[in-house]
PDB file of C-alpha atoms in Angstrom:
ATOM      1  CA  MET T   1      17.604 -74.192 137.435  1.00 38.00           C
ATOM      2  CA  GLN T   2      20.517 -71.778 137.736  1.00 46.00           C
ATOM      3  CA  ASP T   3      22.847 -71.621 134.754  1.00 48.00           C
ATOM      4  CA  GLN T   4      26.211 -72.755 136.078  1.00 58.00           C
ATOM      5  CA  GLN T   5      27.947 -70.511 133.533  1.00 90.00           C
ATOM      6  CA  ILE T   6      26.655 -67.443 135.385  1.00 96.00           C
ATOM      7  CA  LEU T   7      28.411 -66.144 138.492  1.00 98.00           C
ATOM      8  CA  TRP T   8      26.496 -63.848 140.847  1.00 98.00           C
ATOM      9  CA  GLY T   9      28.348 -60.999 142.507  1.00 98.00           C
ATOM     10  CA  ILE T  10      27.601 -57.793 144.352  1.00 98.00           C
ATOM     11  CA  ALA T  11      29.616 -54.587 144.019  1.00 97.00           C
ATOM     12  CA  PRO T  12      31.384 -52.949 146.983  1.00 96.00           C
ATOM     13  CA  ILE T  13      29.778 -49.540 146.361  1.00 94.00           C
ATOM     14  CA  GLY T  14      26.865 -50.521 148.584  1.00 93.00           C
ATOM     15  CA  TRP T  15      29.364 -50.474 151.469  1.00 95.00           C
ATOM     16  CA  ARG T  16      31.924 -47.858 150.342  1.00 91.00           C
ATOM     17  CA  ASN T  17      31.640 -45.519 147.360  1.00 84.00           C
ATOM     18  CA  ASP T  18      34.692 -44.555 145.306  1.00 81.00           C
ATOM     19  CA  ASP T  19      33.081 -41.309 144.114  1.00 79.00           C
ATOM     20  CA  MET T  20      32.467 -40.262 147.724  1.00 82.00           C
ATOM     21  CA  PRO T  21      34.983 -42.131 149.924  1.00 78.00           C
ATOM     22  CA  GLU T  22      33.687 -40.415 153.048  1.00 82.00           C
ATOM     23  CA  ILE T  23      30.375 -42.302 152.979  1.00 82.00           C
ATOM     24  CA  GLY T  24      30.641 -45.797 154.347  1.00 85.00           C
ATOM     25  CA  ALA T  25      34.204 -45.197 155.553  1.00 86.00           C
ATOM     26  CA  GLU T  26      33.399 -47.228 158.655  1.00 89.00           C
ATOM     27  CA  ASN T  27      32.865 -50.370 156.546  1.00 91.00           C
ATOM     28  CA  ASN T  28      36.135 -52.288 156.221  1.00 94.00           C
ATOM     29  CA  LEU T  29      37.135 -54.998 153.756  1.00 96.00           C
ATOM     30  CA  ARG T  30      36.593 -57.941 156.095  1.00 97.00           C
ATOM     31  CA  GLN T  31      33.103 -56.832 156.979  1.00 95.00           C
ATOM     32  CA  LEU T  32      32.226 -56.257 153.320  1.00 96.00           C
ATOM     33  CA  LEU T  33      33.471 -59.676 152.221  1.00 98.00           C
ATOM     34  CA  SER T  34      31.799 -61.438 155.134  1.00 98.00           C
ATOM     35  CA  ASP T  35      28.500 -59.687 154.365  1.00 97.00           C
ATOM     36  CA  ILE T  36      28.784 -60.912 150.784  1.00 98.00           C
ATOM     37  CA  VAL T  37      29.126 -64.483 152.037  1.00 98.00           C
ATOM     38  CA  VAL T  38      26.137 -64.096 154.359  1.00 98.00           C
ATOM     39  CA  ALA T  39      24.057 -62.792 151.447  1.00 98.00           C
ATOM     40  CA  GLY T  40      25.010 -65.770 149.301  1.00 98.00           C
ATOM     41  CA  PHE T  41      27.002 -64.145 146.504  1.00 98.00           C
ATOM     42  CA  GLN T  42      30.050 -65.680 144.850  1.00 98.00           C
ATOM     43  CA  GLY T  43      32.203 -62.606 144.562  1.00 98.00           C
ATOM     44  CA  THR T  44      32.602 -58.895 144.077  1.00 98.00           C
ATOM     45  CA  GLU T  45      34.474 -56.229 142.145  1.00 98.00           C
ATOM     46  CA  VAL T  46      37.564 -54.442 143.435  1.00 98.00           C
ATOM     47  CA  GLY T  47      36.826 -51.185 145.236  1.00 95.00           C
ATOM     48  CA  GLY T  48      39.140 -48.214 145.461  1.00 92.00           C
ATOM     49  CA  PHE T  49      39.937 -49.001 149.095  1.00 94.00           C
ATOM     50  CA  PHE T  50      40.935 -52.639 148.462  1.00 97.00           C
ATOM     51  CA  PRO T  51      44.469 -53.663 149.516  1.00 97.00           C
ATOM     52  CA  GLU T  52      47.383 -55.106 147.552  1.00 98.00           C
ATOM     53  CA  ALA T  53      46.784 -58.397 145.780  1.00 98.00           C
ATOM     54  CA  ASP T  54      48.329 -60.793 148.302  1.00 98.00           C
ATOM     55  CA  VAL T  55      46.335 -59.330 151.212  1.00 98.00           C
ATOM     56  CA  LEU T  56      43.108 -59.389 149.209  1.00 98.00           C
ATOM     57  CA  ASN T  57      43.708 -62.929 147.976  1.00 98.00           C
ATOM     58  CA  LYS T  58      44.052 -64.206 151.529  1.00 98.00           C
ATOM     59  CA  GLU T  59      40.751 -62.631 152.596  1.00 98.00           C
ATOM     60  CA  LEU T  60      39.026 -63.985 149.485  1.00 98.00           C
ATOM     61  CA  HIS T  61      40.416 -67.482 150.023  1.00 98.00           C
ATOM     62  CA  LEU T  62      39.192 -67.545 153.621  1.00 98.00           C
ATOM     63  CA  ARG T  63      35.654 -66.923 152.362  1.00 98.00           C
ATOM     64  CA  ASN T  64      35.775 -68.821 149.047  1.00 98.00           C
ATOM     65  CA  LEU T  65      35.038 -65.630 147.100  1.00 98.00           C
ATOM     66  CA  LYS T  66      36.156 -64.468 143.661  1.00 98.00           C
ATOM     67  CA  ILE T  67      36.925 -61.122 142.036  1.00 98.00           C
ATOM     68  CA  ALA T  68      35.044 -60.266 138.850  1.00 98.00           C
ATOM     69  CA  GLY T  69      36.890 -57.111 137.791  1.00 98.00           C
ATOM     70  CA  GLN T  70      37.619 -53.488 138.593  1.00 98.00           C
ATOM     71  CA  TRP T  71      36.768 -50.040 137.256  1.00 98.00           C
ATOM     72  CA  PHE T  72      39.437 -48.199 135.245  1.00 98.00           C
ATOM     73  CA  SER T  73      39.046 -44.503 134.427  1.00 98.00           C
ATOM     74  CA  SER T  74      40.562 -44.024 130.991  1.00 98.00           C
ATOM     75  CA  PHE T  75      41.572 -40.600 129.665  1.00 98.00           C
ATOM     76  CA  ILE T  76      42.442 -41.574 126.131  1.00 98.00           C
ATOM     77  CA  ILE T  77      41.107 -38.329 124.663  1.00 98.00           C
ATOM     78  CA  ARG T  78      42.610 -36.036 127.309  1.00 98.00           C
ATOM     79  CA  ASP T  79      45.955 -37.704 128.000  1.00 98.00           C
ATOM     80  CA  GLY T  80      46.600 -39.813 124.908  1.00 98.00           C
ATOM     81  CA  LEU T  81      47.005 -43.539 124.486  1.00 98.00           C
ATOM     82  CA  ALA T  82      50.585 -43.881 125.731  1.00 98.00           C
ATOM     83  CA  VAL T  83      49.903 -42.410 129.177  1.00 98.00           C
ATOM     84  CA  THR T  84      46.613 -44.289 129.503  1.00 98.00           C
ATOM     85  CA  ALA T  85      48.131 -47.583 128.389  1.00 98.00           C
ATOM     86  CA  GLU T  86      50.897 -47.343 130.990  1.00 98.00           C
ATOM     87  CA  ALA T  87      48.333 -47.019 133.771  1.00 98.00           C
ATOM     88  CA  PHE T  88      46.184 -49.738 132.235  1.00 98.00           C
ATOM     89  CA  HIS T  89      49.076 -52.208 132.245  1.00 98.00           C
ATOM     90  CA  ARG T  90      49.396 -51.717 136.014  1.00 98.00           C
ATOM     91  CA  HIS T  91      45.651 -52.097 136.393  1.00 98.00           C
ATOM     92  CA  CYS T  92      45.596 -55.351 134.451  1.00 98.00           C
ATOM     93  CA  GLN T  93      48.587 -56.757 136.317  1.00 98.00           C
ATOM     94  CA  TYR T  94      46.749 -56.310 139.602  1.00 98.00           C
ATOM     95  CA  LEU T  95      43.601 -57.889 138.172  1.00 98.00           C
ATOM     96  CA  LYS T  96      45.584 -60.869 136.951  1.00 98.00           C
ATOM     97  CA  GLU T  97      47.067 -61.326 140.422  1.00 98.00           C
ATOM     98  CA  VAL T  98      43.586 -61.416 141.980  1.00 98.00           C
ATOM     99  CA  LYS T  99      42.336 -63.767 139.227  1.00 98.00           C
ATOM    100  CA  ALA T 100      39.731 -61.403 137.780  1.00 98.00           C
ATOM    101  CA  SER T 101      38.098 -61.961 134.411  1.00 98.00           C
ATOM    102  CA  VAL T 102      37.322 -58.440 133.184  1.00 98.00           C
ATOM    103  CA  ALA T 103      38.725 -54.926 133.220  1.00 98.00           C
ATOM    104  CA  VAL T 104      35.893 -52.389 133.394  1.00 98.00           C
ATOM    105  CA  VAL T 105      36.769 -49.297 131.372  1.00 98.00           C
ATOM    106  CA  SER T 106      35.004 -45.938 131.202  1.00 98.00           C
ATOM    107  CA  GLU T 107      36.346 -42.912 129.321  1.00 98.00           C
ATOM    108  CA  GLN T 108      36.334 -40.054 131.806  1.00 98.00           C
ATOM    109  CA  THR T 109      37.383 -37.175 129.583  1.00 98.00           C
ATOM    110  CA  TYR T 110      34.710 -34.466 130.095  1.00 98.00           C
ATOM    111  CA  SER T 111      32.832 -36.651 132.585  1.00 98.00           C
ATOM    112  CA  ILE T 112      30.549 -34.761 134.973  1.00 97.00           C
ATOM    113  CA  GLN T 113      29.720 -37.728 137.198  1.00 94.00           C
ATOM    114  CA  GLY T 114      31.931 -36.404 139.980  1.00 92.00           C
ATOM    115  CA  THR T 115      30.831 -32.760 139.684  1.00 95.00           C
ATOM    116  CA  ASP T 116      27.806 -30.756 140.816  1.00 96.00           C
ATOM    117  CA  LYS T 117      26.499 -30.355 137.249  1.00 98.00           C
ATOM    118  CA  ASN T 118      23.008 -31.487 136.252  1.00 98.00           C
ATOM    119  CA  VAL T 119      23.579 -35.075 135.137  1.00 98.00           C
ATOM    120  CA  PHE T 120      20.352 -35.068 133.130  1.00 98.00           C
ATOM    121  CA  SER T 121      21.151 -32.104 130.892  1.00 97.00           C
ATOM    122  CA  GLU T 122      24.770 -30.980 131.142  1.00 97.00           C
ATOM    123  CA  LYS T 123      26.812 -33.946 129.984  1.00 96.00           C
ATOM    124  CA  SER T 124      29.391 -33.355 127.252  1.00 93.00           C
ATOM    125  CA  SER T 125      29.738 -35.096 123.914  1.00 97.00           C
ATOM    126  CA  PHE T 126      32.735 -36.076 121.814  1.00 98.00           C
ATOM    127  CA  THR T 127      33.637 -34.623 118.437  1.00 98.00           C
ATOM    128  CA  ASP T 128      34.076 -36.937 115.454  1.00 98.00           C
ATOM    129  CA  GLU T 129      37.829 -36.700 115.864  1.00 98.00           C
ATOM    130  CA  GLU T 130      37.586 -37.528 119.559  1.00 98.00           C
ATOM    131  CA  TRP T 131      35.375 -40.509 118.802  1.00 98.00           C
ATOM    132  CA  GLU T 132      37.996 -41.856 116.420  1.00 98.00           C
ATOM    133  CA  THR T 133      40.731 -41.338 119.031  1.00 98.00           C
ATOM    134  CA  LEU T 134      38.663 -43.091 121.676  1.00 98.00           C
ATOM    135  CA  CYS T 135      37.714 -46.094 119.571  1.00 98.00           C
ATOM    136  CA  LEU T 136      41.228 -46.684 118.260  1.00 98.00           C
ATOM    137  CA  GLY T 137      42.584 -46.309 121.784  1.00 98.00           C
ATOM    138  CA  LEU T 138      40.079 -48.772 123.227  1.00 98.00           C
ATOM    139  CA  ASN T 139      41.093 -51.316 120.605  1.00 98.00           C
ATOM    140  CA  GLU T 140      44.658 -51.046 121.866  1.00 98.00           C
ATOM    141  CA  LEU T 141      43.630 -51.256 125.516  1.00 98.00           C
ATOM    142  CA  GLY T 142      41.607 -54.338 124.647  1.00 98.00           C
ATOM    143  CA  LYS T 143      44.723 -55.956 123.231  1.00 98.00           C
ATOM    144  CA  ILE T 144      46.604 -55.114 126.413  1.00 98.00           C
ATOM    145  CA  ALA T 145      43.836 -56.683 128.512  1.00 98.00           C
ATOM    146  CA  GLY T 146      44.169 -59.843 126.437  1.00 98.00           C
ATOM    147  CA  GLN T 147      47.846 -60.081 127.385  1.00 98.00           C
ATOM    148  CA  TYR T 148      46.692 -60.554 130.990  1.00 98.00           C
ATOM    149  CA  ASP T 149      43.904 -63.020 130.097  1.00 98.00           C
ATOM    150  CA  LEU T 150      41.296 -60.345 130.713  1.00 98.00           C
ATOM    151  CA  LYS T 151      38.427 -58.966 128.654  1.00 98.00           C
ATOM    152  CA  LEU T 152      38.002 -55.211 128.353  1.00 98.00           C
ATOM    153  CA  VAL T 153      34.332 -54.422 129.025  1.00 98.00           C
ATOM    154  CA  TYR T 154      33.214 -50.868 128.359  1.00 99.00           C
ATOM    155  CA  HIS T 155      30.897 -49.306 130.956  1.00 98.00           C
ATOM    156  CA  HIS T 156      28.321 -46.889 129.531  1.00 98.00           C
ATOM    157  CA  HIS T 157      27.728 -44.454 132.381  1.00 98.00           C
ATOM    158  CA  MET T 158      25.572 -41.466 133.282  1.00 97.00           C
ATOM    159  CA  GLY T 159      27.394 -38.170 132.924  1.00 98.00           C
ATOM    160  CA  THR T 160      29.994 -39.405 130.431  1.00 98.00           C
ATOM    161  CA  GLY T 161      30.475 -39.178 126.676  1.00 98.00           C
ATOM    162  CA  VAL T 162      29.210 -42.735 126.265  1.00 98.00           C
ATOM    163  CA  GLN T 163      25.910 -42.689 128.111  1.00 98.00           C
ATOM    164  CA  THR T 164      23.000 -43.014 125.694  1.00 98.00           C
ATOM    165  CA  ALA T 165      22.047 -46.031 123.612  1.00 98.00           C
ATOM    166  CA  ALA T 166      23.022 -44.129 120.467  1.00 98.00           C
ATOM    167  CA  GLU T 167      26.475 -43.448 121.912  1.00 98.00           C
ATOM    168  CA  VAL T 168      26.899 -47.087 122.899  1.00 98.00           C
ATOM    169  CA  ASP T 169      25.860 -48.082 119.363  1.00 98.00           C
ATOM    170  CA  ARG T 170      28.531 -45.796 117.919  1.00 98.00           C
ATOM    171  CA  LEU T 171      31.178 -47.218 120.240  1.00 98.00           C
ATOM    172  CA  MET T 172      30.302 -50.795 119.332  1.00 98.00           C
ATOM    173  CA  GLU T 173      30.204 -50.025 115.603  1.00 98.00           C
ATOM    174  CA  ASN T 174      33.643 -48.428 115.625  1.00 98.00           C
ATOM    175  CA  THR T 175      35.595 -50.782 117.889  1.00 98.00           C
ATOM    176  CA  ASP T 176      36.970 -54.253 117.265  1.00 98.00           C
ATOM    177  CA  ALA T 177      34.623 -56.923 118.621  1.00 98.00           C
ATOM    178  CA  HIS T 178      37.621 -59.154 119.317  1.00 98.00           C
ATOM    179  CA  HIS T 179      39.110 -56.662 121.774  1.00 98.00           C
ATOM    180  CA  VAL T 180      36.348 -54.368 123.042  1.00 98.00           C
ATOM    181  CA  HIS T 181      33.316 -55.825 124.796  1.00 98.00           C
ATOM    182  CA  LEU T 182      30.349 -54.271 126.550  1.00 98.00           C
ATOM    183  CA  LEU T 183      29.361 -54.015 130.190  1.00 98.00           C
ATOM    184  CA  TYR T 184      25.576 -53.833 130.151  1.00 98.00           C
ATOM    185  CA  ASP T 185      24.180 -51.814 133.074  1.00 98.00           C
ATOM    186  CA  THR T 186      20.396 -51.853 133.464  1.00 98.00           C
ATOM    187  CA  GLY T 187      20.207 -48.836 135.752  1.00 98.00           C
ATOM    188  CA  HIS T 188      22.369 -46.456 133.755  1.00 98.00           C
ATOM    189  CA  ILE T 189      20.651 -47.125 130.445  1.00 98.00           C
ATOM    190  CA  PHE T 190      17.188 -46.914 132.022  1.00 98.00           C
ATOM    191  CA  VAL T 191      17.926 -43.531 133.600  1.00 98.00           C
ATOM    192  CA  SER T 192      19.528 -42.294 130.380  1.00 98.00           C
ATOM    193  CA  ASP T 193      17.031 -43.592 127.810  1.00 98.00           C
ATOM    194  CA  ASN T 194      13.983 -44.806 129.774  1.00 97.00           C
ATOM    195  CA  ASP T 195      14.542 -48.217 128.186  1.00 97.00           C
ATOM    196  CA  PHE T 196      16.794 -51.097 129.108  1.00 97.00           C
ATOM    197  CA  THR T 197      15.912 -53.976 126.757  1.00 97.00           C
ATOM    198  CA  SER T 198      16.730 -52.518 123.335  1.00 97.00           C
ATOM    199  CA  LEU T 199      20.418 -52.078 124.114  1.00 98.00           C
ATOM    200  CA  LEU T 200      20.578 -55.620 125.453  1.00 98.00           C
ATOM    201  CA  ASP T 201      18.935 -57.042 122.349  1.00 98.00           C
ATOM    202  CA  ARG T 202      21.146 -55.117 119.914  1.00 98.00           C
ATOM    203  CA  HIS T 203      24.466 -55.914 121.558  1.00 98.00           C
ATOM    204  CA  ILE T 204      23.898 -59.247 123.260  1.00 98.00           C
ATOM    205  CA  ASP T 205      26.840 -60.792 121.399  1.00 97.00           C
ATOM    206  CA  ARG T 206      29.225 -58.113 122.683  1.00 98.00           C
ATOM    207  CA  ILE T 207      28.091 -58.233 126.318  1.00 98.00           C
ATOM    208  CA  LYS T 208      30.681 -59.922 128.545  1.00 98.00           C
ATOM    209  CA  HIS T 209      29.807 -58.381 131.915  1.00 98.00           C
ATOM    210  CA  VAL T 210      26.492 -57.320 133.441  1.00 98.00           C
ATOM    211  CA  HIS T 211      25.418 -54.959 136.220  1.00 98.00           C
ATOM    212  CA  PHE T 212      21.937 -55.445 137.652  1.00 98.00           C
ATOM    213  CA  LYS T 213      21.047 -52.007 139.025  1.00 98.00           C
ATOM    214  CA  ASP T 214      17.469 -51.055 139.858  1.00 98.00           C
ATOM    215  CA  VAL T 215      15.866 -47.592 139.825  1.00 98.00           C
ATOM    216  CA  ARG T 216      13.312 -45.936 142.090  1.00 97.00           C
ATOM    217  CA  LYS T 217      11.033 -44.177 139.624  1.00 97.00           C
ATOM    218  CA  GLU T 218       9.755 -41.476 141.992  1.00 97.00           C
ATOM    219  CA  ALA T 219      13.282 -40.580 143.106  1.00 97.00           C
ATOM    220  CA  LEU T 220      14.409 -40.471 139.470  1.00 98.00           C
ATOM    221  CA  ALA T 221      11.577 -38.108 138.548  1.00 98.00           C
ATOM    222  CA  GLN T 222      12.402 -35.820 141.470  1.00 98.00           C
ATOM    223  CA  CYS T 223      16.130 -35.775 140.652  1.00 98.00           C
ATOM    224  CA  ARG T 224      15.424 -35.034 137.012  1.00 98.00           C
ATOM    225  CA  GLN T 225      12.976 -32.242 137.869  1.00 98.00           C
ATOM    226  CA  GLU T 226      15.402 -30.651 140.322  1.00 98.00           C
ATOM    227  CA  GLY T 227      18.401 -31.005 138.009  1.00 98.00           C
ATOM    228  CA  LYS T 228      20.513 -32.927 140.467  1.00 98.00           C
ATOM    229  CA  SER T 229      24.062 -34.103 139.857  1.00 97.00           C
ATOM    230  CA  PHE T 230      24.957 -37.778 139.613  1.00 95.00           C
ATOM    231  CA  MET T 231      26.161 -37.949 143.196  1.00 93.00           C
ATOM    232  CA  GLN T 232      23.194 -35.956 144.504  1.00 95.00           C
ATOM    233  CA  SER T 233      20.902 -38.330 142.619  1.00 96.00           C
ATOM    234  CA  PHE T 234      22.247 -41.510 144.121  1.00 93.00           C
ATOM    235  CA  LEU T 235      22.323 -39.919 147.581  1.00 93.00           C
ATOM    236  CA  ASN T 236      18.671 -39.066 146.988  1.00 94.00           C
ATOM    237  CA  GLY T 237      17.934 -42.766 146.436  1.00 94.00           C
ATOM    238  CA  MET T 238      17.655 -42.909 142.654  1.00 96.00           C
ATOM    239  CA  PHE T 239      19.374 -46.309 142.493  1.00 96.00           C
ATOM    240  CA  THR T 240      18.668 -49.452 144.441  1.00 97.00           C
ATOM    241  CA  VAL T 241      19.110 -53.212 144.226  1.00 97.00           C
ATOM    242  CA  PRO T 242      16.959 -55.576 142.143  1.00 98.00           C
ATOM    243  CA  GLY T 243      13.634 -56.193 143.828  1.00 97.00           C
ATOM    244  CA  ASP T 244      13.406 -52.705 145.321  1.00 97.00           C
ATOM    245  CA  GLY T 245      12.792 -50.580 142.226  1.00 97.00           C
ATOM    246  CA  CYS T 246      10.809 -50.435 138.997  1.00 97.00           C
ATOM    247  CA  ILE T 247      12.889 -52.646 136.676  1.00 98.00           C
ATOM    248  CA  ASP T 248      11.639 -56.136 135.856  1.00 97.00           C
ATOM    249  CA  PHE T 249      14.779 -58.227 135.482  1.00 98.00           C
ATOM    250  CA  THR T 250      13.021 -61.413 134.381  1.00 97.00           C
ATOM    251  CA  GLU T 251      13.127 -60.534 130.663  1.00 96.00           C
ATOM    252  CA  VAL T 252      16.750 -59.398 130.918  1.00 98.00           C
ATOM    253  CA  TYR T 253      17.790 -62.593 132.663  1.00 98.00           C
ATOM    254  CA  GLN T 254      15.878 -64.764 130.191  1.00 97.00           C
ATOM    255  CA  THR T 255      17.523 -63.000 127.251  1.00 97.00           C
ATOM    256  CA  LEU T 256      20.953 -63.641 128.752  1.00 97.00           C
ATOM    257  CA  LEU T 257      20.097 -67.315 129.250  1.00 97.00           C
ATOM    258  CA  ASP T 258      18.665 -67.656 125.736  1.00 96.00           C
ATOM    259  CA  HIS T 259      21.919 -66.351 124.278  1.00 96.00           C
ATOM    260  CA  HIS T 260      24.039 -68.587 126.534  1.00 95.00           C
ATOM    261  CA  TYR T 261      25.638 -65.719 128.409  1.00 97.00           C
ATOM    262  CA  LYS T 262      28.694 -66.782 130.379  1.00 96.00           C
ATOM    263  CA  GLY T 263      30.211 -64.562 133.030  1.00 97.00           C
ATOM    264  CA  TRP T 264      29.305 -62.357 135.949  1.00 98.00           C
ATOM    265  CA  ILE T 265      26.047 -60.676 136.821  1.00 98.00           C
ATOM    266  CA  VAL T 266      26.938 -58.149 139.504  1.00 98.00           C
ATOM    267  CA  VAL T 267      24.319 -56.448 141.658  1.00 98.00           C
ATOM    268  CA  GLU T 268      25.234 -52.790 141.958  1.00 96.00           C
ATOM    269  CA  ALA T 269      23.487 -49.813 143.517  1.00 92.00           C
ATOM    270  CA  GLU T 270      25.075 -46.542 144.533  1.00 87.00           C
ATOM    271  CA  GLN T 271      23.442 -45.735 147.862  1.00 88.00           C
ATOM    272  CA  ASP T 272      24.360 -44.127 151.164  1.00 89.00           C
ATOM    273  CA  PRO T 273      25.105 -47.083 153.471  1.00 91.00           C
ATOM    274  CA  ALA T 274      24.032 -45.010 156.479  1.00 90.00           C
ATOM    275  CA  ILE T 275      20.518 -45.035 155.003  1.00 92.00           C
ATOM    276  CA  ALA T 276      20.499 -48.289 153.018  1.00 92.00           C
ATOM    277  CA  ASN T 277      22.078 -50.945 155.249  1.00 95.00           C
ATOM    278  CA  PRO T 278      24.450 -52.813 152.888  1.00 96.00           C
ATOM    279  CA  LEU T 279      23.750 -56.321 154.193  1.00 97.00           C
ATOM    280  CA  GLU T 280      20.008 -55.708 154.320  1.00 97.00           C
ATOM    281  CA  TYR T 281      19.951 -54.613 150.686  1.00 97.00           C
ATOM    282  CA  ALA T 282      22.257 -57.431 149.611  1.00 98.00           C
ATOM    283  CA  LEU T 283      19.735 -59.844 151.131  1.00 98.00           C
ATOM    284  CA  ILE T 284      16.854 -58.090 149.332  1.00 98.00           C
ATOM    285  CA  ALA T 285      18.693 -58.568 146.037  1.00 98.00           C
ATOM    286  CA  ARG T 286      19.527 -62.191 146.784  1.00 98.00           C
ATOM    287  CA  LYS T 287      15.891 -62.968 147.650  1.00 98.00           C
ATOM    288  CA  TYR T 288      14.718 -61.408 144.379  1.00 98.00           C
ATOM    289  CA  ILE T 289      17.311 -63.329 142.360  1.00 98.00           C
ATOM    290  CA  ASP T 290      16.442 -66.639 144.013  1.00 97.00           C
ATOM    291  CA  GLU T 291      12.667 -66.264 143.871  1.00 96.00           C
ATOM    292  CA  LYS T 292      12.054 -64.293 140.677  1.00 96.00           C
ATOM    293  CA  LEU T 293      14.938 -65.297 138.430  1.00 97.00           C
ATOM    294  CA  ILE T 294      16.633 -68.588 139.268  1.00 94.00           C
ATOM    295  CA  LYS T 295      13.631 -70.464 140.672  1.00 82.00           C
ATOM    296  CA  SER T 296      11.451 -69.320 137.794  1.00 64.00           C
ATOM    297  CA  GLN T 297      13.625 -71.274 135.369  1.00 63.00           C
ATOM    298  CA  PRO T 298      12.471 -74.810 134.441  1.00 60.00           C
ATOM    299  CA  GLU T 299      14.501 -77.682 135.838  1.00 53.00           C
ATOM    300  CA  THR T 300      16.937 -79.246 133.394  1.00 44.00           C
ATOM    301  CA  VAL T 301      15.784 -82.640 132.195  1.00 37.00           C
ATOM    302  CA  LYS T 302      18.182 -85.309 133.409  1.00 35.00           C
TER     303      LYS T 302
END
């Protein structure tokens, strides 16, 4: 039986990608939201092309959909806390207006995810001083998020200074658990560390948002061998939706249930919509969720 504390969403990047706005440009908001309804999801995250809050709220209301959150590129190390906090206030105000629950934050100082660098070998790292700056800054951003009834969830991400499990561990150890939470992304940690359960087990109490992203193992091996960039890798089909790759989500889902996880699980897969039809892949994910995850759970005794 499905846990009613879990909301199932699907991210807009299957239709339009913020890193490469030119792909999927033909897919508009109404089509995206209607596809989400057809595929049986309860909501989505805000994409870079989404309109002002009142316009978005009307389209959501017409389809009985919800917003989970939105990505925020922080530059605490590069720009300082004051500049970052000013932008984050605006970000959180918008999220409050669209009734979101989380603000997804990723530190983008030195990030190579939008460059042509080899994402498997050329990512940068932070110095000890930069780590301290980042962690103290995230604590403050987390407090700001709380002012808007939001939770700051940190997104570990390929090509950034917080990518590996060890880097996530360091971030969690040096931030305030009351203000800084974790977005757990199966695909990113699998590609980074070839493991996706250890991070979940270690930080289950800090996880307040989840991305279910699958990985095509053969495409990953090819991208790694050829030294592709992050964008080249997802255009080459490295990521896909649950049910179409190599990750078994049953253990992940059971762990979340066992620890009484409450919040969103958002299906996410950076793909070229001209190759991977967004609605088709949303339906693949929904079928996998219904048949392999939800229906595999025992019925609650009444």
